[in-house]
Coordinates of C-alpha atoms and ligand atoms in Angstrom, one line a residue:
X3 CA 254.7 -52.9 -100.2
X4 CA 251.0 -52.9 -99.4
X5 CA 249.8 -52.8 -95.8
X6 CA 246.1 -53.6 -95.6
X7 CA 244.6 -53.5 -92.1
X8 CA 242.9 -56.7 -91.0
X9 CA 239.3 -56.1 -91.7
X10 CA 237.6 -56.1 -88.4
X11 CA 234.7 -54.5 -86.6
X12 CA 235.4 -51.9 -83.9
X13 CA 233.0 -51.0 -81.1
X14 CA 233.0 -47.9 -78.9
X15 CA 235.6 -47.0 -76.3
X16 CA 233.9 -45.9 -73.1
X17 CA 235.3 -45.8 -69.6
X18 CA 238.5 -47.4 -70.7
X19 CA 236.8 -50.5 -72.2
X20 CA 235.7 -51.5 -75.7
X21 CA 231.9 -51.8 -75.5
X22 CA 229.2 -52.6 -77.9
X23 CA 227.0 -49.7 -79.1
X24 CA 223.2 -49.8 -78.4
X25 CA 222.5 -49.9 -82.2
X26 CA 222.8 -52.8 -84.6
X27 CA 224.3 -50.4 -87.2
X28 CA 227.8 -50.3 -88.5
X29 CA 229.6 -48.3 -91.2
X30 CA 232.6 -49.1 -93.3
X31 CA 236.0 -47.5 -93.5
X32 CA 237.1 -47.5 -97.1
X33 CA 240.4 -46.9 -98.8
X34 CA 239.6 -44.0 -101.2
X35 CA 242.3 -45.1 -103.7
X36 CA 241.3 -48.7 -104.1
X37 CA 237.9 -49.0 -102.4
X38 CA 239.2 -51.8 -100.2
X39 CA 237.4 -52.1 -96.9
X40 CA 239.8 -51.4 -94.0
X41 CA 237.5 -51.9 -91.1
X42 CA 234.0 -51.4 -89.9
X43 CA 232.7 -49.4 -86.9
X44 CA 229.6 -49.6 -84.7
X45 CA 227.3 -46.6 -84.8
X46 CA 226.5 -45.0 -81.5
X47 CA 223.3 -43.4 -80.4
X48 CA 222.2 -40.9 -77.8
X49 CA 222.4 -43.5 -75.0
X50 CA 225.9 -44.4 -75.9
X51 CA 226.8 -40.7 -76.0
X52 CA 225.3 -40.3 -72.5
X53 CA 227.3 -43.3 -71.2
X54 CA 230.5 -41.7 -72.7
X55 CA 229.8 -38.4 -71.1
X56 CA 229.1 -40.0 -67.7
X57 CA 232.4 -42.0 -68.0
X58 CA 234.3 -38.8 -68.8
X59 CA 232.9 -37.0 -65.7
X60 CA 233.6 -40.0 -63.5
X61 CA 237.3 -39.9 -64.6
X62 CA 237.5 -36.1 -64.5
X63 CA 237.9 -35.8 -60.7
X64 CA 241.0 -37.9 -60.6
X65 CA 242.5 -36.6 -63.8
X66 CA 241.9 -32.9 -63.0
X67 CA 243.4 -33.4 -59.5
X68 CA 246.5 -35.0 -61.0
X69 CA 249.3 -32.3 -61.1
X70 CA 249.7 -31.0 -64.6
X71 CA 253.4 -32.0 -64.9
X72 CA 252.3 -35.6 -64.2
X73 CA 249.5 -35.4 -66.7
X74 CA 252.2 -34.2 -69.1
X75 CA 254.2 -37.3 -68.6
X76 CA 251.5 -39.3 -70.3
X77 CA 251.8 -37.0 -73.3
X78 CA 255.6 -37.3 -73.4
X79 CA 255.3 -41.1 -73.4
X80 CA 252.6 -40.8 -76.1
X81 CA 254.9 -38.7 -78.3
X82 CA 257.6 -41.4 -78.0
X83 CA 255.1 -44.1 -79.1
X84 CA 253.9 -41.9 -82.0
X85 CA 257.6 -41.5 -83.1
X86 CA 258.2 -45.3 -82.9
X87 CA 255.1 -46.0 -84.9
X88 CA 255.3 -43.0 -87.3
X89 CA 255.8 -45.1 -90.4
X90 CA 253.2 -47.7 -89.6
X91 CA 250.6 -44.9 -88.8
X92 CA 251.6 -43.0 -92.0
X93 CA 251.0 -46.1 -94.2
X94 CA 247.7 -46.8 -92.5
X95 CA 246.7 -43.2 -92.9
X96 CA 247.5 -43.2 -96.6
X97 CA 245.2 -46.2 -96.9
X98 CA 242.4 -44.7 -94.9
X99 CA 242.6 -41.1 -96.1
X100 CA 244.4 -41.3 -99.5
X101 CA 247.0 -38.5 -99.3
X102 CA 250.6 -39.4 -100.3
X103 CA 252.9 -41.0 -97.8
X104 CA 255.2 -38.0 -97.5
X105 CA 252.2 -36.0 -96.3
X106 CA 250.8 -38.7 -94.0
X107 CA 254.3 -38.8 -92.4
X108 CA 253.9 -35.0 -92.0
X109 CA 250.5 -35.5 -90.4
X110 CA 251.9 -37.9 -87.8
X111 CA 254.9 -35.5 -87.3
X112 CA 252.5 -32.7 -86.6
X113 CA 250.8 -34.9 -84.0
X114 CA 254.2 -35.6 -82.4
X115 CA 255.0 -31.9 -82.4
X116 CA 251.8 -30.8 -80.7
X117 CA 252.0 -33.6 -78.2
X118 CA 255.5 -32.5 -77.2
X119 CA 254.4 -28.8 -77.2
X120 CA 251.3 -29.5 -75.0
X121 CA 253.4 -31.7 -72.7
X122 CA 255.7 -28.8 -72.1
X123 CA 252.7 -26.8 -71.0
X124 CA 252.4 -29.1 -68.1
X125 CA 255.2 -27.2 -66.5
X126 CA 254.0 -23.8 -67.6
X127 CA 250.2 -23.5 -67.5
X128 CA 250.9 -19.9 -66.8
X129 CA 248.5 -17.5 -65.1
X130 CA 249.4 -14.0 -64.0
X131 CA 250.3 -12.4 -60.7
X132 CA 249.6 -8.7 -60.6
X133 CA 249.2 -5.8 -58.3
X134 CA 246.1 -4.7 -56.3
X135 CA 244.5 -1.4 -55.7
X136 CA 244.6 -2.2 -52.0
X137 CA 247.3 -2.8 -49.5
X138 CA 248.0 -6.3 -48.2
X139 CA 246.1 -7.9 -50.9
X140 CA 247.5 -10.3 -53.5
X141 CA 246.0 -10.9 -57.0
X142 CA 246.6 -13.7 -59.5
X143 CA 244.9 -15.7 -62.2
X144 CA 244.9 -19.5 -62.4
X145 CA 243.9 -21.8 -65.3
X146 CA 241.4 -24.5 -64.6
X147 CA 240.0 -27.3 -66.7
X148 CA 236.6 -26.7 -68.3
X149 CA 235.2 -30.2 -67.5
X150 CA 234.1 -32.6 -70.1
X151 CA 234.6 -31.5 -73.7
X152 CA 233.1 -32.8 -76.9
X153 CA 235.6 -33.0 -79.7
X154 CA 234.5 -33.4 -83.3
X155 CA 237.2 -33.8 -85.9
X156 CA 237.5 -33.9 -89.7
X157 CA 239.1 -36.5 -92.0
X158 CA 241.7 -34.4 -93.8
X159 CA 244.3 -34.5 -91.0
X160 CA 243.2 -37.8 -89.3
X161 CA 245.8 -37.7 -86.5
X162 CA 247.2 -34.2 -86.4
X163 CA 243.9 -32.4 -85.9
X164 CA 242.7 -34.8 -83.2
X165 CA 246.1 -34.3 -81.5
X166 CA 245.8 -30.5 -81.8
X167 CA 242.6 -30.7 -79.7
X168 CA 243.3 -33.7 -77.5
X169 CA 246.8 -32.9 -76.2
X170 CA 246.2 -29.4 -74.9
X171 CA 242.7 -30.5 -73.5
X172 CA 244.3 -33.4 -71.7
X173 CA 247.3 -31.6 -70.2
X174 CA 244.8 -29.0 -69.0
X175 CA 243.0 -31.7 -67.1
X176 CA 239.7 -32.1 -69.0
X177 CA 237.7 -35.2 -69.7
X178 CA 236.9 -35.9 -73.4
X179 CA 234.2 -37.5 -75.5
X180 CA 235.4 -37.6 -79.1
X181 CA 233.7 -38.2 -82.4
X182 CA 236.1 -38.6 -85.3
X183 CA 235.0 -38.2 -88.9
X184 CA 233.4 -41.4 -90.2
X185 CA 235.9 -41.4 -93.2
X186 CA 239.0 -41.7 -90.9
X187 CA 238.0 -43.2 -87.5
X188 CA 240.9 -45.7 -87.5
X189 CA 243.7 -43.2 -87.1
X190 CA 241.9 -41.5 -84.3
X191 CA 241.4 -44.9 -82.6
X192 CA 245.2 -45.5 -83.0
X193 CA 245.9 -42.2 -81.3
X194 CA 243.6 -43.1 -78.4
X195 CA 245.2 -46.5 -78.1
X196 CA 248.6 -44.9 -77.9
X197 CA 247.4 -42.5 -75.1
X198 CA 246.0 -45.4 -73.2
X199 CA 249.3 -47.3 -73.6
X200 CA 251.1 -44.2 -72.4
X201 CA 249.1 -44.4 -69.1
X202 CA 246.0 -42.2 -69.6
X203 CA 243.6 -43.3 -66.9
X204 CA 240.4 -45.1 -68.1
X205 CA 237.5 -42.8 -68.9
X206 CA 239.5 -39.6 -69.5
X207 CA 239.0 -40.2 -73.3
X208 CA 235.9 -41.8 -74.7
X209 CA 235.5 -42.6 -78.4
X210 CA 232.2 -42.8 -80.2
X211 CA 231.5 -43.3 -83.8
X212 CA 228.7 -42.4 -86.2
X213 CA 227.2 -39.6 -88.3
X214 CA 227.5 -36.0 -87.3
X215 CA 223.7 -35.6 -87.8
X216 CA 222.9 -38.0 -85.0
X217 CA 226.0 -38.8 -82.9
X218 CA 227.7 -35.3 -83.3
X219 CA 224.3 -33.7 -82.5
X220 CA 223.8 -35.8 -79.4
X221 CA 227.2 -34.6 -78.2
X222 CA 226.4 -31.0 -78.9
X223 CA 223.0 -31.3 -77.2
X224 CA 224.2 -33.2 -74.1
X225 CA 223.6 -30.9 -71.1
X226 CA 226.8 -32.1 -69.3
X227 CA 229.1 -31.3 -72.1
X228 CA 230.7 -28.0 -71.2
X229 CA 232.4 -27.1 -74.5
X230 CA 232.6 -28.3 -78.1
X231 CA 235.7 -28.1 -80.1
X232 CA 234.9 -28.6 -83.8
X233 CA 236.9 -28.4 -87.1
X234 CA 234.8 -28.8 -90.3
X235 CA 232.5 -26.9 -92.6
X236 CA 231.0 -23.4 -92.1
X237 CA 227.5 -24.8 -92.4
X238 CA 228.0 -27.3 -89.6
X239 CA 230.0 -24.8 -87.5
X240 CA 227.1 -22.3 -87.7
X241 CA 224.6 -25.0 -86.6
X242 CA 226.8 -26.0 -83.7
X243 CA 227.3 -22.5 -82.5
X244 CA 223.5 -21.9 -82.6
X245 CA 222.8 -25.0 -80.6
X246 CA 225.6 -24.3 -78.1
X247 CA 224.1 -20.9 -77.5
X248 CA 221.0 -22.6 -76.1
X249 CA 222.9 -23.9 -73.1
X250 CA 225.7 -21.3 -73.1
X251 CA 228.3 -24.0 -74.0
X252 CA 231.7 -22.8 -75.0
X253 CA 232.4 -23.6 -78.6
X254 CA 235.6 -23.2 -80.6
X255 CA 235.3 -23.5 -84.3
X256 CA 237.8 -24.0 -87.1
X257 CA 235.9 -23.8 -90.4
X258 CA 236.6 -23.2 -94.0
X259 CA 239.0 -21.1 -96.1
X260 CA 239.2 -19.6 -99.6
X261 CA 242.9 -18.9 -99.2
X262 CA 244.5 -16.5 -101.7
X263 CA 248.1 -16.4 -103.0
X264 CA 248.9 -13.0 -104.4
X265 CA 251.7 -13.0 -107.0
X266 CA 253.0 -9.5 -107.6
X267 CA 254.9 -8.4 -110.8
X268 CA 258.2 -8.4 -108.8
X269 CA 257.7 -11.9 -107.5
X270 CA 260.2 -14.7 -107.9
X271 CA 258.1 -16.7 -110.3
X272 CA 259.9 -20.0 -109.8
X273 CA 259.2 -19.8 -106.1
X274 CA 255.6 -18.7 -106.6
X275 CA 255.0 -21.6 -109.0
X276 CA 256.2 -24.1 -106.4
X277 CA 254.1 -22.4 -103.8
X278 CA 250.9 -22.5 -105.9
X279 CA 251.4 -26.2 -107.0
X280 CA 252.0 -27.2 -103.4
X281 CA 249.2 -25.1 -101.9
X282 CA 246.6 -25.9 -104.5
X283 CA 247.2 -29.6 -105.1
X284 CA 249.0 -30.9 -102.0
X285 CA 246.6 -33.1 -100.0
X286 CA 244.6 -33.1 -103.3
X287 CA 243.4 -29.6 -102.3
X288 CA 241.7 -31.0 -99.2
X289 CA 243.2 -28.6 -96.6
X290 CA 241.3 -25.8 -95.0
X291 CA 244.5 -23.9 -95.7
X292 CA 244.7 -24.9 -99.4
X293 CA 245.4 -22.2 -101.9
X294 CA 242.2 -21.9 -104.0
X295 CA 242.6 -18.4 -105.4
X296 CA 245.7 -17.2 -107.2
X297 CA 245.6 -13.4 -107.5
X298 CA 248.2 -12.7 -110.1
X299 CA 249.5 -9.4 -111.5
X300 CA 248.5 -9.0 -115.1
X301 CA 252.2 -8.2 -116.0
X302 CA 253.3 -11.8 -115.2
X303 CA 250.0 -13.6 -115.6
X304 CA 250.6 -15.1 -119.1
X305 CA 254.1 -16.4 -118.2
X306 CA 252.9 -17.7 -114.9
X307 CA 249.8 -19.4 -116.3
X308 CA 251.8 -21.2 -119.0
X309 CA 254.3 -22.5 -116.5
X310 CA 251.6 -23.5 -114.0
X311 CA 249.7 -25.5 -116.6
X312 CA 252.8 -27.4 -117.6
X313 CA 253.6 -28.2 -114.0
X314 CA 250.0 -29.2 -113.2
X315 CA 249.7 -31.5 -116.2
X316 CA 252.9 -33.3 -115.2
X317 CA 251.4 -34.2 -111.7
X318 CA 250.9 -37.9 -111.4
X319 CA 247.7 -39.2 -109.8
X320 CA 247.6 -42.5 -108.1
X321 CA 247.8 -44.5 -104.9
X322 CA 249.5 -42.4 -102.2
X323 CA 251.5 -45.5 -101.2
X324 CA 253.3 -45.4 -104.6
X325 CA 256.3 -43.2 -104.3
X326 CA 255.8 -41.9 -107.9
X327 CA 252.4 -40.4 -107.0
X328 CA 252.1 -36.7 -106.5
X329 CA 248.3 -36.4 -106.0
X330 CA 246.2 -39.0 -104.3
X331 CA 242.4 -39.6 -104.5
X332 CA 239.8 -37.4 -102.8
X333 CA 238.1 -38.8 -99.7
X334 CA 234.8 -40.2 -100.9
X335 CA 232.2 -40.2 -103.6
X336 CA 230.2 -37.4 -102.2
X337 CA 233.3 -35.1 -102.2
X338 CA 234.1 -36.2 -105.7
X339 CA 230.6 -35.3 -106.9
X340 CA 230.8 -32.0 -105.1
X341 CA 234.1 -31.1 -106.8
X342 CA 232.7 -32.1 -110.2
X343 CA 229.7 -30.0 -109.6
X344 CA 231.9 -26.9 -108.8
X345 CA 233.8 -27.5 -112.0
X346 CA 230.5 -27.4 -113.9
X347 CA 229.5 -24.3 -111.9
X348 CA 232.8 -22.6 -113.0
X349 CA 232.1 -23.4 -116.6
X350 CA 228.6 -22.1 -116.4
X351 CA 229.7 -18.9 -114.7
X352 CA 232.0 -18.2 -117.7
X353 CA 235.4 -19.0 -116.2
X354 CA 237.8 -20.7 -118.6
X355 CA 238.9 -24.3 -117.8
X356 CA 242.6 -24.4 -118.6
X357 CA 243.4 -27.9 -117.6
X358 CA 241.9 -30.8 -115.7
X359 CA 238.3 -31.0 -114.8
X360 CA 237.7 -34.7 -115.3
X361 CA 237.1 -37.6 -113.0
X362 CA 239.6 -40.3 -114.1
X363 CA 240.8 -43.7 -113.1
X364 CA 244.6 -44.0 -112.9
X365 CA 244.3 -47.9 -113.0
X366 CA 242.5 -47.8 -109.7
X367 CA 238.8 -47.9 -108.7
X368 CA 238.9 -45.0 -106.2
X369 CA 237.9 -41.4 -106.2
X370 CA 240.3 -39.5 -108.5
X371 CA 239.9 -36.2 -110.2
X372 CA 242.4 -34.3 -112.2
X373 CA 244.1 -31.2 -110.8
X374 CA 242.1 -28.4 -112.3
X375 CA 242.9 -24.7 -113.2
X376 CA 240.3 -22.1 -114.1
X377 CA 241.4 -18.8 -115.5
X378 CA 239.5 -15.6 -116.3
X379 CA 237.8 -16.0 -112.9
X380 CA 236.0 -13.0 -111.5
X381 CA 236.2 -12.5 -107.7
X382 CA 232.4 -12.8 -107.2
X383 CA 232.0 -16.1 -109.0
X384 CA 231.0 -19.0 -106.8
X385 CA 234.2 -20.9 -107.6
X386 CA 236.1 -17.9 -106.2
X387 CA 233.8 -17.6 -103.1
X388 CA 232.9 -21.1 -101.9
X389 CA 235.1 -23.7 -100.4
X390 CA 235.5 -26.5 -102.9
X391 CA 237.9 -28.7 -100.8
X392 CA 239.5 -30.3 -103.8
X393 CA 242.2 -29.8 -106.4
X394 CA 240.7 -26.8 -108.1
X395 CA 242.4 -23.4 -108.3
X396 CA 241.1 -20.2 -109.8
X397 CA 243.3 -17.5 -111.4
X398 CA 242.2 -14.0 -110.9
X399 CA 244.0 -11.2 -112.7
X400 CA 244.8 -7.9 -110.9
X401 CA 246.7 -4.7 -111.9
X402 CA 248.2 -3.6 -108.5
X403 CA 248.5 -4.3 -104.8
X404 CA 245.4 -2.3 -103.7
X405 CA 243.3 -4.4 -106.0
X406 CA 245.1 -7.6 -105.0
X407 CA 244.3 -7.0 -101.3
X408 CA 240.7 -6.0 -102.1
X409 CA 240.2 -9.3 -104.0
X410 CA 242.0 -11.3 -101.3
X411 CA 239.6 -9.9 -98.7
X412 CA 236.5 -10.3 -100.8
X413 CA 235.3 -13.6 -99.4
X414 CA 233.5 -14.6 -96.2
X415 CA 236.5 -16.6 -95.0
X416 CA 239.8 -15.5 -93.6
X417 CA 242.1 -18.4 -92.7
X418 CA 245.4 -18.4 -94.6
X419 CA 246.9 -16.1 -97.2
X420 CA 250.2 -15.5 -99.0
X421 CA 252.0 -13.0 -101.1
X422 CA 255.0 -13.4 -103.4
X423 CA 256.9 -10.2 -103.8
X424 CA 260.4 -8.9 -103.5
X425 CA 259.2 -5.6 -102.1
X426 CA 259.3 -5.3 -98.3
X427 CA 256.7 -2.6 -98.3
X428 CA 254.2 -4.8 -100.3
X429 CA 254.9 -7.6 -97.9
X430 CA 254.1 -5.5 -94.8
X431 CA 251.0 -4.1 -96.4
X432 CA 249.8 -7.7 -96.9
X433 CA 250.6 -8.5 -93.3
X434 CA 248.7 -5.5 -92.1
X435 CA 245.8 -5.5 -94.6
X436 CA 244.9 -9.1 -95.5
X437 CA 242.0 -10.2 -93.4
X438 CA 243.2 -13.7 -92.3
X439 CA 244.5 -15.5 -89.3
X440 CA 247.7 -16.5 -91.2
X441 CA 249.8 -14.6 -93.7
X442 CA 252.8 -16.1 -95.5
X443 CA 255.4 -14.1 -97.3
X444 CA 257.1 -15.8 -100.2
X445 CA 255.7 -19.2 -99.1
X446 CA 252.5 -21.1 -99.7
X447 CA 249.3 -21.0 -97.7
X448 CA 249.9 -24.4 -96.1
X449 CA 252.3 -25.6 -93.5
X450 CA 251.4 -24.0 -90.2
X451 CA 253.7 -25.0 -87.3
X452 CA 252.3 -26.1 -84.0
X453 CA 253.9 -23.5 -81.8
X454 CA 252.1 -20.6 -83.6
X455 CA 248.4 -19.8 -83.2
X456 CA 246.2 -21.4 -85.9
X457 CA 242.8 -20.1 -86.9
X458 CA 241.1 -17.4 -88.9
X459 CA 238.8 -14.4 -89.0
X460 CA 235.3 -13.8 -90.4
X461 CA 233.6 -17.0 -91.5
X462 CA 236.6 -19.2 -90.7
X463 CA 235.8 -19.4 -87.0
X464 CA 234.5 -17.7 -83.9
X465 CA 237.7 -16.0 -82.7
X466 CA 239.4 -19.0 -81.1
X467 CA 242.9 -20.1 -82.1
X468 CA 244.3 -23.5 -81.8
X469 CA 247.9 -24.6 -81.1
X470 CA 250.6 -22.2 -80.0
X471 CA 250.1 -20.3 -76.8
X472 CA 246.4 -20.3 -77.5
X473 CA 246.2 -24.0 -77.3
X474 CA 245.7 -24.0 -73.5
X475 CA 243.3 -21.1 -73.6
X476 CA 240.9 -23.0 -75.8
X477 CA 240.6 -25.7 -73.1
X478 CA 240.8 -23.8 -69.8
X479 CA 238.8 -21.4 -67.8
X480 CA 240.6 -18.4 -66.2
X481 CA 239.9 -17.8 -62.5
X482 CA 240.9 -14.5 -60.9
X483 CA 242.0 -14.9 -57.3
X484 CA 242.1 -12.2 -54.7
X485 CA 243.8 -12.9 -51.3
X486 CA 243.3 -10.2 -48.7
X487 CA 245.7 -10.6 -45.8
X488 CA 245.0 -7.2 -44.3
X489 CA 242.7 -8.6 -41.6
X490 CA 240.0 -6.0 -42.3
X491 CA 237.3 -5.3 -44.9
X492 CA 238.8 -3.5 -47.8
X493 CA 236.6 -2.1 -50.5
X494 CA 237.9 -1.9 -54.1
X495 CA 237.0 1.2 -56.0
X496 CA 235.8 2.8 -52.7
X497 CA 238.6 2.8 -50.1
Ligands
UN1_536 C1 243.7 -28.1 -92.1 O1 243.7 -28.1 -93.3 O2 242.6 -28.3 -91.5 O3 248.9 -25.5 -92.1 C2 244.8 -28.0 -91.2 C3 248.6 -26.6 -92.6 C4 248.6 -27.8 -91.7 C5 247.3 -27.9 -91.0 C6 246.1 -27.8 -91.9 N1 249.7 -27.7 -90.8 O4 248.4 -26.7 -93.8

């Protein structure tokens, strides 16, 4: 069963209408497994970005004045449409992004989950009521929308990550200008179509396409964009934060990871093995939560390594639509070359390549690279420090928990982390001492659920969290309100 989208050209979605961009340029949306063309998209320029920002502000008044429970009704309807179209969207996503069908179903499910969760916020949107220093005075906080927000999303979760950002931003009453990754614009477009079908007023969301360097930058620089929400690389995140500082724009960043799994000598090795294979090679290693460092106790290292090699060599590469496939392609040629170059870097640094390492063709013309394991990796090697974003995992040997935690923390990132141990004290030390936004006990580094905060420390972000109870905070301003009904001037700190 092959579903190929009808090859067609999409233009920009501004003010509730499909409209041509001001450039003559287009780019192609390619299936990374087969290199079939799925669609083409018009490239926006600064004028188009400005039109989109104006349209979002024009729609903002009506939308922000719509009561939050009514805004939420749009999201509830969108969740139902996502559910009805889950299979169709998953199949299309596998074609556009490459990951296997069970995972693209999970991606759509995550979008459904956050849509329902954010819709529920429509009837919470909780502020605080509190006491006052003064008599006959009432104090509270209320949440207000920020205004028009620029949303820039990556390709690895083509519908879940856009939904993580859009749904809370919308229920909070903001206007949006969105630029999806150029590798996966089709799935974001489908999400926006669903929101429109669910009754979102025209102009509340505007969709523009094109490279980050021009279109993303125009969004970041537009003076009427009040906040930028970005998920992507550390380098781009740093640049965005620097630019946003110029106009004091709010910015929330979800950047890279170099996520460790610690395997202690008392671990259930069967469980740890499943966790490493899933964390390192699921989504072809292209998750910011992917397990890229396995910090394994020397007492179990040999046994674990032998078993991991056997499991890894048995993984079947192929088209994600084929139910026999375990690991799909990587997203594009540039990523393929980057992963290849890291494999070379690992060799040059003196790590031992245990298995994998080759670009191959499993009977398809797309971007395939073997699941790869390095051992004898030192913590300060580049392959143990830099985000590769591909199916490459490094085994680092340690002799105890102190060393394991030290190695786990010895990177610039701090997104996800995991420990396999049967000892409750080791588990709690990991919870307390690993520098990361997420710690799993006896479970892999991937698989965050939408009702918990998602994000990281150090180079992984700028302190914001997405999803969970933080989802609304990312997209609202807090106003403190003082109501003095004493009928006289009362002076805080003085009277
Ligand atoms: C990402 O890789 O950018 O926890 C997000 C997970 C998924 C989200 C990953 N729920 O792996």
